[in-house]
Amino acid sequence: MAEIKLGGVPRGAVVVLCDADALEQDAPEVMNGLAEHGYESLAVDLSSPGPARDDELLRDVAALLGRLGERGWSAEQIGLVGYGFGGRVALLASAEFGLGGAVSVAPTGVEVPPIPLRAPWLGLFGDLDGNVPPQAVRELREALDSGSPVHSETVGYPGVGAGFHRDAPKVLAHAAAFDSWQRTVEWLNLRVVPAAGTRG
C-alpha cells in the first residue's frame, strides 16, 4: 500500500485500486496527480495469486474506506479510482458503497454489477482492449441506463487497448491518456463533496 497525506485542508480523499502487480508502476504518478488537485490518497493492489471472491474484495475496500473514515473523511468525501483489475473492483464497490464517485479505467472482467449503483460511476474503455469485448460494454451501458438511480457514463477510446491510460508517443494513445486523466479528475471534482474550508 502507498499513501499520501496532505497538510492544510485537503479537498477530499481517493482510494486508488491498482491493476495486478502495477502498484509501483502506476501509484506514484496517479497519487501525485491527485495531490495536485487537493486529494489525499491510498493506493493498493488487491489482486492475489488465486482468484478472490467478490465479497472478499468488497471487504478489503470497506477496510480501506474505514481507514479514511478514521481520519475524518465521510463516504461522500471519498472517491474511488481503479485500473485494470482494480477497475473491476471499483465497479463492484459502486454498487456496494454510497461514495462521492468512482472511476474504472480499462477494467478487466467487467460484468453487469448489481443494480442499482449507489455511487456515480464512470467507465473508461479502450476499444481494442481484448479483456473487455465491445458487447460487454454495450450490455453494461444499457443496464446502467435503464436501472441506475445515480449518474453513470461509459467512454470508449478508438484505436487503443488496455494500457491507454499510460502516456505513449502515438497520437491516439497520447490523446486517450490525456483525456482519460482529465475525465477522471473532473468526475471526482464534480461528485466528491469537498471538505469544509475548501473550494469545490
Coordinates of C-alpha atoms in Angstrom, one line a residue:
M1 CA 0.0 0.0 0.0
A2 CA 1.1 3.6 -0.7
E3 CA -0.3 6.7 1.0
I4 CA -0.2 10.5 0.5
K5 CA -1.4 12.7 3.4
L6 CA -1.7 16.4 2.7
G7 CA -1.3 19.3 5.1
G8 CA -3.8 22.1 5.5
V9 CA -7.4 21.2 4.4
P10 CA -7.4 18.6 1.6
R11 CA -10.3 18.8 -0.9
G12 CA -11.1 15.1 -0.4
A13 CA -9.7 11.6 -0.3
V14 CA -9.4 8.9 -3.0
V15 CA -8.7 5.2 -2.8
V16 CA -6.7 4.1 -5.9
L17 CA -7.1 0.4 -6.8
C18 CA -4.1 -0.5 -9.0
D19 CA -4.0 -3.3 -11.6
A20 CA -2.4 -6.6 -10.6
D21 CA 1.3 -6.1 -9.9
A22 CA 1.2 -2.4 -11.0
L23 CA 1.3 -0.6 -7.7
E24 CA 4.9 0.6 -8.1
Q25 CA 4.3 1.4 -11.8
D26 CA 1.1 3.4 -11.6
A27 CA 0.6 4.6 -8.0
P28 CA 3.2 7.4 -7.8
E29 CA 2.0 9.2 -10.9
V30 CA -1.7 8.8 -10.1
M31 CA -1.3 9.8 -6.5
N32 CA 0.9 12.8 -7.3
G33 CA -1.7 13.9 -9.9
L34 CA -4.5 13.6 -7.3
A35 CA -2.4 15.6 -4.8
E36 CA -2.1 18.4 -7.3
H37 CA -5.9 18.6 -7.2
G38 CA -6.1 18.5 -3.4
Y39 CA -6.8 14.8 -2.8
E40 CA -5.2 12.7 -0.1
S41 CA -4.9 9.1 -1.4
L42 CA -4.4 5.5 -0.5
A43 CA -3.2 3.1 -3.3
V44 CA -3.3 -0.7 -3.1
D45 CA -3.2 -3.8 -5.3
L46 CA -6.0 -6.1 -4.2
S47 CA -5.1 -8.9 -6.6
S48 CA -3.8 -12.1 -5.1
P49 CA -2.2 -15.2 -6.6
G50 CA -5.5 -17.0 -6.6
P51 CA -9.0 -15.7 -7.6
A52 CA -10.6 -13.7 -4.9
R53 CA -14.3 -13.7 -4.3
D54 CA -16.2 -10.5 -4.8
D55 CA -17.3 -10.4 -1.2
E56 CA -13.6 -10.7 -0.1
L57 CA -12.7 -7.8 -2.4
L58 CA -15.5 -5.7 -1.1
R59 CA -14.4 -6.4 2.5
D60 CA -10.9 -5.1 1.6
V61 CA -12.4 -1.9 0.1
A62 CA -14.5 -1.5 3.2
A63 CA -11.3 -1.7 5.3
L64 CA -9.7 1.0 3.2
L65 CA -12.7 3.2 3.5
G66 CA -12.7 2.6 7.2
R67 CA -9.1 3.8 7.4
L68 CA -10.1 7.0 5.6
G69 CA -13.1 7.3 8.0
E70 CA -10.7 7.2 11.0
R71 CA -9.0 10.3 9.5
G72 CA -12.4 12.1 9.4
W73 CA -13.5 11.5 5.8
S74 CA -17.2 10.7 5.3
A75 CA -18.3 8.5 2.4
E76 CA -19.4 11.4 0.2
Q77 CA -16.0 13.0 0.6
I78 CA -14.3 9.8 -0.8
G79 CA -13.7 8.8 -4.4
L80 CA -12.5 5.5 -5.8
V81 CA -10.3 5.1 -8.9
G82 CA -9.5 1.7 -10.2
Y83 CA -7.2 0.5 -13.0
G84 CA -7.5 -2.9 -14.8
F85 CA -8.4 -5.5 -12.1
G86 CA -8.8 -2.5 -9.7
G87 CA -11.3 -1.0 -12.2
R88 CA -13.4 -4.1 -11.9
V89 CA -13.3 -3.8 -8.1
A90 CA -14.3 -0.1 -8.3
L91 CA -17.4 -1.0 -10.3
L92 CA -18.4 -3.7 -7.7
A93 CA -17.8 -1.2 -4.9
S94 CA -20.0 1.4 -6.7
A95 CA -22.9 -1.0 -6.2
E96 CA -22.0 -1.6 -2.5
F97 CA -20.9 1.8 -1.1
G98 CA -22.5 5.3 -1.3
L99 CA -19.3 7.1 -2.1
G100 CA -18.9 10.5 -3.8
G101 CA -17.9 8.9 -7.1
A102 CA -16.0 6.1 -8.7
V103 CA -14.0 5.7 -11.9
S104 CA -12.9 2.4 -13.6
V105 CA -10.1 2.8 -16.1
A106 CA -9.6 -0.2 -18.5
P107 CA -11.4 -2.6 -16.1
T108 CA -10.9 -6.3 -16.7
G109 CA -13.6 -9.0 -16.4
V110 CA -16.4 -6.5 -16.4
E111 CA -19.9 -7.9 -15.8
V112 CA -23.1 -6.1 -15.2
P113 CA -23.0 -5.2 -11.5
P114 CA -25.8 -5.5 -9.1
I115 CA -28.2 -2.7 -10.0
P116 CA -28.8 -0.1 -8.7
L117 CA -25.4 1.6 -8.2
R118 CA -25.0 3.6 -5.1
A119 CA -22.1 5.7 -6.3
P120 CA -21.9 7.7 -9.5
W121 CA -19.6 5.7 -11.8
L122 CA -17.5 6.4 -14.9
G123 CA -16.1 3.6 -17.0
L124 CA -13.3 4.3 -19.5
F125 CA -12.6 1.6 -22.1
G126 CA -10.1 1.1 -24.9
D127 CA -12.0 -0.1 -27.9
L128 CA -9.2 -2.6 -28.7
D129 CA -9.0 -4.0 -25.2
G130 CA -9.1 -7.8 -25.5
N131 CA -10.1 -8.1 -21.9
V132 CA -13.5 -6.4 -22.4
P133 CA -15.5 -7.3 -25.6
P134 CA -17.4 -4.4 -27.0
Q135 CA -20.7 -6.3 -26.5
A136 CA -19.9 -6.5 -22.7
V137 CA -19.5 -2.7 -22.6
R138 CA -22.8 -2.2 -24.5
E139 CA -24.6 -4.5 -22.1
L140 CA -23.2 -2.7 -19.2
R141 CA -24.2 0.7 -20.6
E142 CA -27.7 -0.5 -21.3
A143 CA -28.1 -2.0 -17.8
L144 CA -26.9 1.2 -16.2
D145 CA -29.0 3.5 -18.4
S146 CA -32.2 1.5 -17.6
G147 CA -31.7 0.7 -13.9
S148 CA -29.3 3.0 -12.0
P149 CA -30.7 6.0 -10.0
V150 CA -27.2 7.6 -9.9
H151 CA -25.5 9.1 -12.9
S152 CA -23.1 6.8 -14.8
E153 CA -21.2 7.0 -18.0
T154 CA -19.1 4.8 -20.3
V155 CA -16.5 6.2 -22.7
G156 CA -14.7 4.3 -25.4
Y157 CA -11.4 5.3 -26.9
P158 CA -10.9 4.2 -30.5
G159 CA -7.7 2.6 -31.7
V160 CA -6.2 1.8 -28.2
G161 CA -6.1 -1.2 -25.9
A162 CA -6.0 -1.8 -22.2
G163 CA -2.9 0.4 -21.4
F164 CA -4.4 3.6 -22.9
H165 CA -4.2 5.5 -19.6
R166 CA -0.3 5.3 -19.7
D167 CA 1.0 8.0 -22.0
A168 CA 2.7 6.9 -25.2
P169 CA 4.1 8.7 -28.2
K170 CA 1.5 7.6 -30.7
V171 CA -1.2 10.2 -31.3
L172 CA -4.2 8.1 -30.3
A173 CA -2.6 6.7 -27.2
H174 CA -1.4 10.2 -26.1
A175 CA -4.8 11.6 -26.6
A176 CA -6.5 8.8 -24.8
A177 CA -4.1 9.1 -21.8
F178 CA -4.7 12.8 -21.6
D179 CA -8.4 12.6 -22.0
S180 CA -8.9 9.7 -19.5
W181 CA -7.0 11.6 -16.8
Q182 CA -8.9 14.8 -17.4
R183 CA -12.2 12.9 -17.2
T184 CA -11.2 11.1 -14.0
V185 CA -10.3 14.3 -12.2
E186 CA -13.4 16.2 -13.5
W187 CA -15.6 13.3 -12.4
L188 CA -14.1 13.4 -8.9
N189 CA -14.3 17.2 -8.7
L190 CA -17.9 17.3 -9.7
R191 CA -19.1 14.5 -7.4
V192 CA -16.8 14.1 -4.3
V193 CA -18.1 16.5 -1.7
P194 CA -15.3 18.9 -0.7
A195 CA -14.1 19.1 2.8
A196 CA -15.3 22.2 4.8
G197 CA -12.9 25.1 4.2
T198 CA -12.0 24.1 0.6
R199 CA -13.3 25.4 -2.7
G200 CA -15.2 22.8 -4.8

